[in-house]
Amino acid sequence: MSMFRAMTLIIAVAGGLGLSVSAGLAAPAAAQTASGADTAKPLSSSEIYRIYSHNSWMWKDGAGYFAVSKRQFKAWSGRGSNASAGQGIWFITDPGKLCFRATWYEKGTSFPATTCFSHREKNGVIYQRKEPNGDWYIFKHAPARKGDEITKFRRGDYVSRQLDRMMPAMASN
């Protein structure tokens, strides 16, 4: 698999955040977002756990599930020749940081990847960025607004059924 394809899959599976954030924010809002995050405090481990545990993060064409049991992480993204699936674990590291380490599969190949997101809060607004050097953006306004990334979380497992359908095709050549 080419490095370009691997990076494309990681970005797509992480929710397509770079595309949706850059397309959805005007320049002044982006500047305000970055300056707000600079003075915000990292979320605690328990706050991160409450956001992600036993929830599915619904993406444009896929989802990721953060199971409580053994902190399993499962995800799928895309369809047909663009389909990929991931299985691994999720964990909380530094204050405010969530990571998932998974083996990603696409038809006939697999590769390991670790993806991390940092979270900060100020005055009820939660900021998020993809590590190591993504741009900060508003993950949740105070109060939450339609379109906030946090509104894409659903309680329960919305991943396993689709993942079970996809995995046999991922293993074939």
Short mmCIF file of C-alpha atoms in Angstrom, two decimals:
data_model
loop_
_atom_site.label_atom_id
_atom_site.label_comp_id
_atom_site.label_asym_id
_atom_site.label_seq_id
_atom_site.Cartn_x
_atom_site.Cartn_y
_atom_site.Cartn_z
CA MET A 1 0.00 0.00 0.00
CA SER A 2 1.35 3.42 -0.85
CA MET A 3 2.08 5.91 1.93
CA PHE A 4 -0.42 8.29 0.28
CA ARG A 5 -3.17 5.64 0.44
CA ALA A 6 -2.34 4.82 4.06
CA MET A 7 -2.52 8.48 5.09
CA THR A 8 -5.76 8.92 3.15
CA LEU A 9 -7.31 6.00 5.03
CA ILE A 10 -6.18 7.29 8.41
CA ILE A 11 -7.59 10.72 7.70
CA ALA A 12 -10.86 9.31 6.36
CA VAL A 13 -11.29 6.93 9.26
CA ALA A 14 -10.57 9.68 11.76
CA GLY A 15 -13.78 11.26 10.61
CA GLY A 16 -12.75 13.39 7.69
CA LEU A 17 -12.25 16.17 10.21
CA GLY A 18 -9.71 18.13 8.20
CA LEU A 19 -12.09 18.47 5.27
CA SER A 20 -15.21 19.25 7.26
CA VAL A 21 -13.49 21.66 9.59
CA SER A 22 -11.66 23.66 6.93
CA ALA A 23 -14.73 23.77 4.71
CA GLY A 24 -17.06 24.70 7.56
CA LEU A 25 -15.12 27.50 9.27
CA ALA A 26 -14.65 31.02 8.02
CA ALA A 27 -11.21 32.56 8.57
CA PRO A 28 -12.25 34.73 11.57
CA ALA A 29 -13.89 31.75 13.28
CA ALA A 30 -10.80 29.63 12.71
CA ALA A 31 -8.58 32.30 14.25
CA GLN A 32 -10.95 32.63 17.21
CA THR A 33 -10.98 28.86 17.63
CA ALA A 34 -7.19 28.63 17.75
CA SER A 35 -6.84 31.50 20.23
CA GLY A 36 -9.53 30.03 22.49
CA ALA A 37 -7.80 26.66 22.54
CA ASP A 38 -4.45 28.21 23.43
CA THR A 39 -5.74 29.32 26.84
CA ALA A 40 -8.09 26.37 27.46
CA LYS A 41 -7.28 23.59 29.94
CA PRO A 42 -6.94 19.92 28.96
CA LEU A 43 -9.94 17.72 29.71
CA SER A 44 -9.46 15.25 32.55
CA SER A 45 -9.18 11.53 31.85
CA SER A 46 -12.67 11.00 33.30
CA GLU A 47 -14.12 13.68 30.99
CA ILE A 48 -12.51 12.01 27.96
CA TYR A 49 -13.80 8.63 29.13
CA ARG A 50 -17.37 9.96 29.44
CA ILE A 51 -17.29 11.34 25.88
CA TYR A 52 -15.96 8.21 24.16
CA SER A 53 -16.77 5.11 26.23
CA HIS A 54 -19.54 2.90 24.82
CA ASN A 55 -20.16 5.42 22.03
CA SER A 56 -19.94 5.26 18.26
CA TRP A 57 -18.48 8.24 16.41
CA MET A 58 -20.54 8.48 13.24
CA TRP A 59 -18.62 9.66 10.16
CA LYS A 60 -19.76 10.63 6.68
CA ASP A 61 -19.19 7.09 5.37
CA GLY A 62 -18.36 4.97 8.39
CA ALA A 63 -18.08 4.93 12.16
CA GLY A 64 -15.74 4.11 15.03
CA TYR A 65 -16.85 2.38 18.24
CA PHE A 66 -15.13 2.80 21.62
CA ALA A 67 -16.10 -0.28 23.65
CA VAL A 68 -15.81 -0.34 27.44
CA SER A 69 -14.85 -4.03 27.53
CA LYS A 70 -11.07 -4.30 27.14
CA ARG A 71 -11.18 -0.78 25.63
CA GLN A 72 -11.69 -2.32 22.19
CA PHE A 73 -11.78 0.02 19.20
CA LYS A 74 -13.54 -1.00 15.98
CA ALA A 75 -14.13 1.06 12.85
CA TRP A 76 -15.13 0.93 9.23
CA SER A 77 -15.02 3.50 6.47
CA GLY A 78 -15.90 3.61 2.79
CA ARG A 79 -17.54 1.13 0.46
CA GLY A 80 -16.48 -1.18 -2.33
CA SER A 81 -12.88 -0.69 -3.46
CA ASN A 82 -12.50 2.23 -1.02
CA ALA A 83 -13.58 0.20 2.03
CA SER A 84 -11.34 -0.08 5.07
CA ALA A 85 -11.81 -1.55 8.53
CA GLY A 86 -9.87 -1.22 11.75
CA GLN A 87 -9.65 -3.22 14.97
CA GLY A 88 -7.57 -2.45 18.03
CA ILE A 89 -7.71 -0.59 21.33
CA TRP A 90 -8.38 2.94 22.54
CA PHE A 91 -6.66 4.60 25.46
CA ILE A 92 -6.30 7.89 27.27
CA THR A 93 -2.77 9.24 27.69
CA ASP A 94 -1.74 12.76 28.67
CA PRO A 95 -4.43 14.93 30.19
CA GLY A 96 -6.96 15.56 27.46
CA LYS A 97 -5.59 13.08 24.93
CA LEU A 98 -7.43 10.09 23.45
CA CYS A 99 -5.69 7.63 21.12
CA PHE A 100 -6.68 4.53 19.22
CA ARG A 101 -4.17 1.97 17.99
CA ALA A 102 -5.54 -0.37 15.37
CA THR A 103 -4.67 -2.63 12.51
CA TRP A 104 -6.41 -1.25 9.43
CA TYR A 105 -7.50 -3.59 6.66
CA GLU A 106 -8.38 -3.03 3.07
CA LYS A 107 -8.79 -5.65 0.41
CA GLY A 108 -5.74 -7.92 0.57
CA THR A 109 -3.56 -5.79 2.87
CA SER A 110 -3.27 -4.41 6.38
CA PHE A 111 -1.19 -1.87 8.28
CA PRO A 112 -0.93 -0.64 11.88
CA ALA A 113 -1.67 2.96 12.83
CA THR A 114 -2.09 5.02 15.97
CA THR A 115 -4.30 8.12 15.85
CA CYS A 116 -4.57 10.63 18.71
CA PHE A 117 -6.78 13.62 19.47
CA SER A 118 -6.21 16.29 22.12
CA HIS A 119 -9.11 17.99 23.89
CA ARG A 120 -9.26 21.26 25.81
CA GLU A 121 -12.09 23.19 27.47
CA LYS A 122 -12.73 26.84 28.24
CA ASN A 123 -16.05 28.32 29.40
CA GLY A 124 -17.90 25.15 28.40
CA VAL A 125 -16.46 25.11 24.86
CA ILE A 126 -14.49 21.95 24.05
CA TYR A 127 -11.71 22.17 21.46
CA GLN A 128 -10.19 19.20 19.65
CA ARG A 129 -7.27 18.65 17.32
CA LYS A 130 -5.69 15.66 15.64
CA GLU A 131 -2.18 15.06 16.92
CA PRO A 132 0.60 15.72 16.39
CA ASN A 133 0.03 19.04 14.64
CA GLY A 134 -3.58 19.41 13.53
CA ASP A 135 -5.42 22.70 13.88
CA TRP A 136 -7.63 23.27 16.91
CA TYR A 137 -11.34 23.49 16.16
CA ILE A 138 -14.50 23.64 18.23
CA PHE A 139 -15.59 20.09 19.06
CA LYS A 140 -18.54 21.29 21.17
CA HIS A 141 -19.94 24.79 21.61
CA ALA A 142 -21.55 25.87 24.91
CA PRO A 143 -24.30 24.82 24.52
CA ALA A 144 -23.75 22.22 21.79
CA ARG A 145 -24.90 23.21 18.31
CA LYS A 146 -26.08 21.21 15.35
CA GLY A 147 -22.99 20.30 13.36
CA ASP A 148 -20.64 20.15 16.37
CA GLU A 149 -18.45 17.07 16.14
CA ILE A 150 -19.76 15.85 19.51
CA THR A 151 -23.27 15.57 18.04
CA LYS A 152 -21.93 12.78 15.80
CA PHE A 153 -21.55 10.49 18.83
CA ARG A 154 -24.26 7.87 19.48
CA ARG A 155 -24.57 5.63 22.50
CA GLY A 156 -23.95 1.99 21.64
CA ASP A 157 -22.25 -0.08 18.97
CA TYR A 158 -23.09 1.05 15.43
CA VAL A 159 -19.97 -0.58 14.00
CA SER A 160 -19.75 -4.33 14.67
CA ARG A 161 -22.54 -5.47 12.35
CA GLN A 162 -21.03 -3.66 9.33
CA LEU A 163 -17.50 -4.66 10.32
CA ASP A 164 -18.53 -8.34 10.48
CA ARG A 165 -19.88 -8.05 6.92
CA MET A 166 -16.74 -6.33 5.64
CA MET A 167 -13.95 -8.40 7.19
CA PRO A 168 -14.23 -11.50 4.95
CA ALA A 169 -13.76 -9.28 1.87
CA MET A 170 -10.79 -7.53 3.51
CA ALA A 171 -8.98 -10.86 3.89
CA SER A 172 -9.44 -11.92 0.25
CA ASN A 173 -7.05 -10.94 -2.53
#
